[in-house]
Amino acid sequence: MTGNLFVDWVMGPQLLGLIFLTAGYLQKTYPPKEINSLYGYRTTRSMQNQQTWDAGNRYSTRLIIKCAWILLIIGFNTSLVLAFISIGINTKAIIKVGLMLSGAFGVVAILTISTEKHLKRLFDNKPL
C-alpha cells in the first residue's frame, strides 16, 4: 500500500463526488430565486416560467446530491481496491481519471435526462 496519498485516496470519482456534493448543498442552501442565465438548472424547459424554474432546480439539486454520494462511495471503494493491487501509480491514475470522466458525463446525462422527464411529466399538457 505504497504510493502517492493524493492519487491513492483523493483523486478519483470521490473528488468529483465532493465537488458535486458541494455544488448541490450550495444550491440547496442558496437556491436561485429568479430565472437567470448564470446559476441553477438552466434549460429551455426549466426557464419557461418561474414554476418550471423552481421545480427543475429543486429536483436537480436533490438528484445531484444523490449522484454525488454514489460517486463518493464508488471512489472510496475503488481506492480501497486499488490500494491492494500491485500496479503502477500511472496505471492507477489512468483508471481513476477514466472513472472521473465517465462519472462526470454520466451524472450530467442522468441529471439532464431525469430532470427534463420530471418537468415534462409535471408541466406538459398543463397550461403554463
PDB file of N, CA and C in Angstrom, residues 63-100:
ATOM      1  N   LEU A  63     -31.212  15.478  -6.914  1.00  0.00           N
ATOM      2  CA  LEU A  63     -30.597  14.427  -7.722  1.00  0.00           C
ATOM      3  C   LEU A  63     -29.069  14.538  -7.746  1.00  0.00           C
ATOM      4  N   ILE A  64     -28.538  15.741  -7.842  1.00  0.00           N
ATOM      5  CA  ILE A  64     -27.076  15.880  -7.886  1.00  0.00           C
ATOM      6  C   ILE A  64     -26.456  15.480  -6.544  1.00  0.00           C
ATOM      7  N   ILE A  65     -27.169  15.722  -5.457  1.00  0.00           N
ATOM      8  CA  ILE A  65     -26.660  15.311  -4.139  1.00  0.00           C
ATOM      9  C   ILE A  65     -26.639  13.778  -4.057  1.00  0.00           C
ATOM     10  N   LYS A  66     -27.675  13.118  -4.545  1.00  0.00           N
ATOM     11  CA  LYS A  66     -27.691  11.646  -4.555  1.00  0.00           C
ATOM     12  C   LYS A  66     -26.558  11.092  -5.419  1.00  0.00           C
ATOM     13  N   CYS A  67     -26.390  11.668  -6.607  1.00  0.00           N
ATOM     14  CA  CYS A  67     -25.315  11.217  -7.500  1.00  0.00           C
ATOM     15  C   CYS A  67     -23.946  11.441  -6.874  1.00  0.00           C
ATOM     16  N   ALA A  68     -23.790  12.545  -6.161  1.00  0.00           N
ATOM     17  CA  ALA A  68     -22.512  12.852  -5.509  1.00  0.00           C
ATOM     18  C   ALA A  68     -22.171  11.789  -4.463  1.00  0.00           C
ATOM     19  N   TRP A  69     -23.146  11.381  -3.677  1.00  0.00           N
ATOM     20  CA  TRP A  69     -22.892  10.339  -2.671  1.00  0.00           C
ATOM     21  C   TRP A  69     -22.500   9.025  -3.335  1.00  0.00           C
ATOM     22  N   ILE A  70     -23.145   8.709  -4.450  1.00  0.00           N
ATOM     23  CA  ILE A  70     -22.801   7.485  -5.181  1.00  0.00           C
ATOM     24  C   ILE A  70     -21.363   7.559  -5.686  1.00  0.00           C
ATOM     25  N   LEU A  71     -20.963   8.710  -6.242  1.00  0.00           N
ATOM     26  CA  LEU A  71     -19.585   8.875  -6.707  1.00  0.00           C
ATOM     27  C   LEU A  71     -18.591   8.767  -5.553  1.00  0.00           C
ATOM     28  N   LEU A  72     -18.939   9.311  -4.395  1.00  0.00           N
ATOM     29  CA  LEU A  72     -18.053   9.193  -3.227  1.00  0.00           C
ATOM     30  C   LEU A  72     -17.857   7.728  -2.843  1.00  0.00           C
ATOM     31  N   ILE A  73     -18.933   6.985  -2.800  1.00  0.00           N
ATOM     32  CA  ILE A  73     -18.855   5.567  -2.423  1.00  0.00           C
ATOM     33  C   ILE A  73     -18.048   4.784  -3.452  1.00  0.00           C
ATOM     34  N   ILE A  74     -18.348   4.996  -4.734  1.00  0.00           N
ATOM     35  CA  ILE A  74     -17.596   4.315  -5.794  1.00  0.00           C
ATOM     36  C   ILE A  74     -16.117   4.681  -5.724  1.00  0.00           C
ATOM     37  N   GLY A  75     -15.831   5.963  -5.527  1.00  0.00           N
ATOM     38  CA  GLY A  75     -14.443   6.417  -5.480  1.00  0.00           C
ATOM     39  C   GLY A  75     -13.655   5.821  -4.329  1.00  0.00           C
ATOM     40  N   PHE A  76     -14.231   5.834  -3.136  1.00  0.00           N
ATOM     41  CA  PHE A  76     -13.501   5.283  -1.993  1.00  0.00           C
ATOM     42  C   PHE A  76     -13.355   3.769  -2.100  1.00  0.00           C
ATOM     43  N   ASN A  77     -14.376   3.098  -2.628  1.00  0.00           N
ATOM     44  CA  ASN A  77     -14.252   1.652  -2.831  1.00  0.00           C
ATOM     45  C   ASN A  77     -13.192   1.334  -3.886  1.00  0.00           C
ATOM     46  N   THR A  78     -13.154   2.132  -4.942  1.00  0.00           N
ATOM     47  CA  THR A  78     -12.124   1.945  -5.968  1.00  0.00           C
ATOM     48  C   THR A  78     -10.742   2.166  -5.373  1.00  0.00           C
ATOM     49  N   SER A  79     -10.594   3.215  -4.572  1.00  0.00           N
ATOM     50  CA  SER A  79      -9.301   3.494  -3.936  1.00  0.00           C
ATOM     51  C   SER A  79      -8.875   2.349  -3.027  1.00  0.00           C
ATOM     52  N   LEU A  80      -9.832   1.795  -2.299  1.00  0.00           N
ATOM     53  CA  LEU A  80      -9.523   0.678  -1.411  1.00  0.00           C
ATOM     54  C   LEU A  80      -9.043  -0.530  -2.206  1.00  0.00           C
ATOM     55  N   VAL A  81      -9.735  -0.849  -3.274  1.00  0.00           N
ATOM     56  CA  VAL A  81      -9.336  -1.988  -4.109  1.00  0.00           C
ATOM     57  C   VAL A  81      -7.967  -1.739  -4.737  1.00  0.00           C
ATOM     58  N   LEU A  82      -7.781  -0.547  -5.298  1.00  0.00           N
ATOM     59  CA  LEU A  82      -6.513  -0.240  -5.967  1.00  0.00           C
ATOM     60  C   LEU A  82      -5.334  -0.174  -4.992  1.00  0.00           C
ATOM     61  N   ALA A  83      -5.611   0.106  -3.731  1.00  0.00           N
ATOM     62  CA  ALA A  83      -4.534   0.158  -2.735  1.00  0.00           C
ATOM     63  C   ALA A  83      -3.909  -1.213  -2.520  1.00  0.00           C
ATOM     64  N   PHE A  84      -4.670  -2.265  -2.758  1.00  0.00           N
ATOM     65  CA  PHE A  84      -4.170  -3.616  -2.522  1.00  0.00           C
ATOM     66  C   PHE A  84      -3.728  -4.331  -3.795  1.00  0.00           C
ATOM     67  N   ILE A  85      -3.842  -3.657  -4.923  1.00  0.00           N
ATOM     68  CA  ILE A  85      -3.416  -4.244  -6.196  1.00  0.00           C
ATOM     69  C   ILE A  85      -2.052  -3.664  -6.548  1.00  0.00           C
ATOM     70  N   SER A  86      -1.175  -4.515  -6.957  1.00  0.00           N
ATOM     71  CA  SER A  86       0.180  -4.086  -7.284  1.00  0.00           C
ATOM     72  C   SER A  86       0.261  -3.612  -8.737  1.00  0.00           C
ATOM     73  N   ILE A  87      -0.084  -2.348  -8.926  1.00  0.00           N
ATOM     74  CA  ILE A  87       0.054  -1.722 -10.247  1.00  0.00           C
ATOM     75  C   ILE A  87       0.711  -0.367 -10.050  1.00  0.00           C
ATOM     76  N   GLY A  88       1.233   0.174 -11.098  1.00  0.00           N
ATOM     77  CA  GLY A  88       1.939   1.438 -11.012  1.00  0.00           C
ATOM     78  C   GLY A  88       1.018   2.615 -10.754  1.00  0.00           C
ATOM     79  N   ILE A  89       1.609   3.670 -10.245  1.00  0.00           N
ATOM     80  CA  ILE A  89       0.843   4.869  -9.927  1.00  0.00           C
ATOM     81  C   ILE A  89       0.222   5.482 -11.181  1.00  0.00           C
ATOM     82  N   ASN A  90       0.924   5.371 -12.316  1.00  0.00           N
ATOM     83  CA  ASN A  90       0.364   5.894 -13.564  1.00  0.00           C
ATOM     84  C   ASN A  90      -0.867   5.108 -13.988  1.00  0.00           C
ATOM     85  N   THR A  91      -0.847   3.821 -13.811  1.00  0.00           N
ATOM     86  CA  THR A  91      -1.995   2.991 -14.148  1.00  0.00           C
ATOM     87  C   THR A  91      -3.170   3.326 -13.239  1.00  0.00           C
ATOM     88  N   LYS A  92      -2.888   3.502 -11.941  1.00  0.00           N
ATOM     89  CA  LYS A  92      -3.943   3.902 -11.006  1.00  0.00           C
ATOM     90  C   LYS A  92      -4.546   5.241 -11.425  1.00  0.00           C
ATOM     91  N   ALA A  93      -3.686   6.178 -11.797  1.00  0.00           N
ATOM     92  CA  ALA A  93      -4.160   7.495 -12.204  1.00  0.00           C
ATOM     93  C   ALA A  93      -5.032   7.401 -13.454  1.00  0.00           C
ATOM     94  N   ILE A  94      -4.622   6.585 -14.407  1.00  0.00           N
ATOM     95  CA  ILE A  94      -5.402   6.418 -15.638  1.00  0.00           C
ATOM     96  C   ILE A  94      -6.774   5.821 -15.327  1.00  0.00           C
ATOM     97  N   ILE A  95      -6.806   4.809 -14.472  1.00  0.00           N
ATOM     98  CA  ILE A  95      -8.077   4.193 -14.074  1.00  0.00           C
ATOM     99  C   ILE A  95      -8.986   5.234 -13.420  1.00  0.00           C
ATOM    100  N   LYS A  96      -8.413   6.009 -12.500  1.00  0.00           N
ATOM    101  CA  LYS A  96      -9.228   6.983 -11.774  1.00  0.00           C
ATOM    102  C   LYS A  96      -9.685   8.138 -12.659  1.00  0.00           C
ATOM    103  N   VAL A  97      -8.822   8.589 -13.558  1.00  0.00           N
ATOM    104  CA  VAL A  97      -9.232   9.658 -14.481  1.00  0.00           C
ATOM    105  C   VAL A  97     -10.348   9.145 -15.393  1.00  0.00           C
ATOM    106  N   GLY A  98     -10.222   7.912 -15.835  1.00  0.00           N
ATOM    107  CA  GLY A  98     -11.281   7.319 -16.653  1.00  0.00           C
ATOM    108  C   GLY A  98     -12.600   7.249 -15.899  1.00  0.00           C
ATOM    109  N   LEU A  99     -12.541   6.847 -14.625  1.00  0.00           N
ATOM    110  CA  LEU A  99     -13.749   6.799 -13.809  1.00  0.00           C
ATOM    111  C   LEU A  99     -14.310   8.203 -13.552  1.00  0.00           C
ATOM    112  N   MET A 100     -13.410   9.176 -13.384  1.00  0.00           N
ATOM    113  CA  MET A 100     -13.864  10.558 -13.180  1.00  0.00           C
ATOM    114  C   MET A 100     -14.588  11.080 -14.418  1.00  0.00           C
TER     115      MET A 100
END
